[in-house]
Amino acid sequence: MRLQVGLEKFNHALSNIEVKGNVDAWMEYYTFYRRPFSTIFKTLYMMDVESIKKMVRDSDLETLSEEARTALQMYTIEELKEIIKETADYYNFEAHYDAYLLVGLGQVDGTALPSEIPFLYLGLERLRNSDIEMLIQHEFNHLVRFNSIEEVNEEMGMTVGQLAIAEGLATLAPLVMSGLELNEANIREGLFVNDEEFNRLRDDFSTLQEELERDFNEPLSPKLHEKYFMYNEGNKYPKVGYFIGVHYIIPLLEAGYSLKELTRSKTKDILYKYTEMKRLL
């Protein structure tokens, strides 16, 4: 693992920001970490750099820097490295990967996306409000999965179903790794939703699952990504794709399949196991 911490370069880019302006300062920083940021913008934000610049123009970059500094006072680099290493060891993941602790745009706690060279990204400006161990365990599950199976079409990208299964696995990963019961309280905590939001997801599960399954093989578009996977204020069903994904995986774990095995299983194989199990009930 190669770990890079980006706060110092971020602050250097922000020096004399009154003259540079937000966009030029950000682009100076972006050039140091083009690989993770370009992947995040393309795959997660689904936006080009010019669109990102419009967001940067209105961002309070100095506040983001202060939030990142506070996070690094709460967690030492050695502590973070140890959690990452222990998680990699759990999966026996021996391939080279990079870990980036960077200052983002205030929206992404962490991510690990399909990439030629695997990488884990943590948004420093978001970490002080995160359960850091759960976050790393969640995102590292993605890293292992996306770099152990080849099923994402380079042109079309990921489908709704592929991401739902991936998020189900990643949401359950911290619970399984900690030996916690897969009950409603722990699942709600893994989803980072409140009681009211969780209850709506639970009560309308059948309808929501039917709706997602109609879109299961659709390529992720910004609209579908927002509908199923975003956590927006006022959204009646936040993180519904995560919630449905969890319920594809729980019956398989209860049947004896391991998290490690399922993490490295293709979506179609997981769906087949789930469908067969439901058919036999």
Short mmCIF file of C-alpha atoms in Angstrom, two decimals, residues 82-259:
data_model
loop_
_atom_site.label_atom_id
_atom_site.label_comp_id
_atom_site.label_asym_id
_atom_site.label_seq_id
_atom_site.Cartn_x
_atom_site.Cartn_y
_atom_site.Cartn_z
CA GLU A 82 -3.44 0.19 10.73
CA ILE A 83 -7.21 0.03 10.13
CA ILE A 84 -6.63 -0.15 6.37
CA LYS A 85 -3.98 -2.85 6.75
CA GLU A 86 -6.15 -4.96 9.08
CA THR A 87 -9.04 -4.73 6.62
CA ALA A 88 -6.81 -5.76 3.70
CA ASP A 89 -5.54 -8.70 5.75
CA TYR A 90 -9.12 -9.81 6.47
CA TYR A 91 -9.70 -10.28 2.73
CA ASN A 92 -6.19 -11.63 2.08
CA PHE A 93 -5.92 -8.81 -0.45
CA GLU A 94 -2.31 -8.74 -1.58
CA ALA A 95 -2.49 -6.69 -4.79
CA HIS A 96 -0.91 -3.24 -4.82
CA TYR A 97 -3.30 -0.40 -4.01
CA ASP A 98 -3.05 3.28 -3.17
CA ALA A 99 -4.76 5.01 -0.26
CA TYR A 100 -5.52 8.72 -0.68
CA LEU A 101 -6.42 10.96 2.26
CA LEU A 102 -7.36 14.08 0.34
CA VAL A 103 -9.44 17.21 0.71
CA GLY A 104 -12.49 16.87 -1.51
CA LEU A 105 -15.47 19.11 -2.12
CA GLY A 106 -17.29 18.31 1.10
CA GLN A 107 -19.58 15.60 -0.30
CA VAL A 108 -17.73 12.25 -0.31
CA ASP A 109 -16.71 10.52 2.94
CA GLY A 110 -14.91 7.77 1.08
CA THR A 111 -14.98 5.69 -2.06
CA ALA A 112 -13.17 2.89 -3.88
CA LEU A 113 -14.11 2.73 -7.54
CA PRO A 114 -13.19 0.41 -10.42
CA SER A 115 -9.72 1.46 -11.48
CA GLU A 116 -6.71 -0.01 -13.27
CA ILE A 117 -4.70 0.50 -10.09
CA PRO A 118 -6.94 -0.09 -7.05
CA PHE A 119 -7.32 2.89 -4.73
CA LEU A 120 -9.10 3.83 -1.53
CA TYR A 121 -10.12 7.47 -1.17
CA LEU A 122 -11.02 9.17 2.12
CA GLY A 123 -12.29 12.75 2.12
CA LEU A 124 -10.41 14.42 4.98
CA GLU A 125 -12.93 17.24 5.26
CA ARG A 126 -15.66 14.71 6.09
CA LEU A 127 -13.87 12.39 8.50
CA ARG A 128 -14.55 14.05 11.84
CA ASN A 129 -18.24 13.19 11.52
CA SER A 130 -17.62 9.60 10.37
CA ASP A 131 -17.17 6.28 12.12
CA ILE A 132 -13.75 5.87 10.55
CA GLU A 133 -13.43 2.13 11.07
CA MET A 134 -16.85 1.40 9.56
CA LEU A 135 -16.11 3.76 6.68
CA ILE A 136 -12.81 2.08 5.82
CA GLN A 137 -14.31 -1.41 6.14
CA HIS A 138 -17.21 -0.38 3.88
CA GLU A 139 -15.05 1.18 1.20
CA PHE A 140 -12.36 -1.51 1.27
CA ASN A 141 -15.04 -4.09 0.52
CA HIS A 142 -15.68 -2.14 -2.70
CA LEU A 143 -11.96 -2.05 -3.44
CA VAL A 144 -11.68 -5.82 -3.11
CA ARG A 145 -14.83 -6.49 -5.12
CA PHE A 146 -14.20 -4.11 -8.00
CA ASN A 147 -10.65 -5.36 -8.39
CA SER A 148 -11.36 -9.09 -7.99
CA ILE A 149 -14.12 -9.55 -10.56
CA GLU A 150 -14.40 -8.23 -14.08
CA GLU A 151 -18.00 -7.40 -14.85
CA VAL A 152 -18.21 -3.63 -15.29
CA ASN A 153 -18.54 -2.61 -18.93
CA GLU A 154 -16.01 0.14 -19.69
CA GLU A 155 -18.36 1.92 -22.10
CA MET A 156 -21.66 1.52 -20.26
CA GLY A 157 -20.25 1.56 -16.74
CA MET A 158 -22.01 -0.12 -13.84
CA THR A 159 -25.66 -1.16 -13.79
CA VAL A 160 -28.16 -0.36 -11.07
CA GLY A 161 -28.11 -4.01 -9.97
CA GLN A 162 -24.34 -4.28 -9.86
CA LEU A 163 -24.11 -1.25 -7.60
CA ALA A 164 -27.02 -2.40 -5.39
CA ILE A 165 -25.29 -5.73 -4.75
CA ALA A 166 -21.94 -3.99 -4.18
CA GLU A 167 -23.48 -1.56 -1.71
CA GLY A 168 -25.31 -4.36 0.08
CA LEU A 169 -22.04 -6.20 0.60
CA ALA A 170 -20.15 -3.08 1.67
CA THR A 171 -22.89 -2.02 4.10
CA LEU A 172 -22.82 -5.40 5.81
CA ALA A 173 -19.02 -5.73 5.78
CA PRO A 174 -18.36 -3.74 9.01
CA LEU A 175 -21.10 -5.69 10.84
CA VAL A 176 -19.77 -9.07 9.73
CA MET A 177 -16.15 -8.12 10.46
CA SER A 178 -17.11 -7.00 13.96
CA GLY A 179 -19.22 -10.10 14.61
CA LEU A 180 -22.39 -8.04 15.08
CA GLU A 181 -25.88 -9.44 14.66
CA LEU A 182 -27.52 -8.55 11.35
CA ASN A 183 -30.54 -6.98 13.02
CA GLU A 184 -32.45 -3.82 12.16
CA ALA A 185 -30.57 -1.59 14.61
CA ASN A 186 -27.15 -2.57 13.28
CA ILE A 187 -28.26 -2.41 9.64
CA ARG A 188 -29.66 1.07 10.21
CA GLU A 189 -26.32 2.12 11.69
CA GLY A 190 -24.50 0.61 8.73
CA LEU A 191 -26.71 2.60 6.36
CA PHE A 192 -26.22 5.86 8.31
CA VAL A 193 -29.94 6.71 8.15
CA ASN A 194 -32.22 7.76 10.99
CA ASP A 195 -35.07 5.71 12.49
CA GLU A 196 -37.80 7.42 10.48
CA GLU A 197 -35.97 6.93 7.19
CA PHE A 198 -35.19 3.30 8.00
CA ASN A 199 -38.79 2.56 8.93
CA ARG A 200 -40.04 3.90 5.59
CA LEU A 201 -37.55 1.71 3.73
CA ARG A 202 -38.57 -1.34 5.78
CA ASP A 203 -42.31 -0.77 5.51
CA ASP A 204 -42.27 -0.27 1.73
CA PHE A 205 -39.58 -2.87 1.01
CA SER A 206 -41.58 -5.03 -1.43
CA THR A 207 -42.64 -2.10 -3.60
CA LEU A 208 -39.14 -0.64 -3.58
CA GLN A 209 -37.55 -3.97 -4.48
CA GLU A 210 -39.93 -4.48 -7.41
CA GLU A 211 -39.10 -1.00 -8.68
CA LEU A 212 -35.34 -1.51 -8.41
CA GLU A 213 -35.56 -4.91 -10.10
CA ARG A 214 -37.24 -3.28 -13.11
CA ASP A 215 -34.13 -1.10 -13.42
CA PHE A 216 -31.68 -3.83 -12.35
CA ASN A 217 -29.89 -4.12 -15.70
CA GLU A 218 -30.09 -0.44 -16.62
CA PRO A 219 -26.75 1.40 -16.84
CA LEU A 220 -26.34 3.91 -14.05
CA SER A 221 -27.29 7.39 -15.17
CA PRO A 222 -27.14 10.51 -12.99
CA LYS A 223 -30.93 10.24 -12.54
CA LEU A 224 -30.86 6.56 -11.51
CA HIS A 225 -27.84 7.11 -9.29
CA GLU A 226 -29.65 9.90 -7.46
CA LYS A 227 -32.86 7.86 -7.20
CA TYR A 228 -31.34 4.73 -5.70
CA PHE A 229 -28.03 5.65 -4.11
CA MET A 230 -27.91 9.29 -3.02
CA TYR A 231 -28.72 10.57 0.44
CA ASN A 232 -30.48 13.85 -0.25
CA GLU A 233 -32.35 15.87 2.32
CA GLY A 234 -36.07 15.45 1.79
CA ASN A 235 -35.68 12.18 -0.12
CA LYS A 236 -38.45 9.88 1.14
CA TYR A 237 -36.37 6.75 0.52
CA PRO A 238 -32.68 7.63 1.02
CA LYS A 239 -30.13 4.97 0.05
CA VAL A 240 -32.83 2.62 -1.18
CA GLY A 241 -30.32 0.80 -3.40
CA TYR A 242 -28.15 0.07 -0.37
CA PHE A 243 -31.17 -1.18 1.59
CA ILE A 244 -32.34 -3.51 -1.18
CA GLY A 245 -28.78 -4.73 -1.73
CA VAL A 246 -28.46 -5.63 1.94
CA HIS A 247 -31.52 -7.85 1.65
CA TYR A 248 -30.05 -9.75 -1.29
CA ILE A 249 -27.00 -10.58 0.81
CA ILE A 250 -28.37 -11.35 4.29
CA PRO A 251 -30.15 -14.61 3.30
CA LEU A 252 -26.93 -15.85 1.68
CA LEU A 253 -24.87 -15.06 4.77
CA GLU A 254 -27.45 -16.80 6.93
CA ALA A 255 -27.28 -19.82 4.61
CA GLY A 256 -23.55 -20.14 5.25
CA TYR A 257 -21.92 -18.23 2.40
CA SER A 258 -19.04 -16.11 3.68
CA LEU A 259 -18.66 -12.36 3.17
#
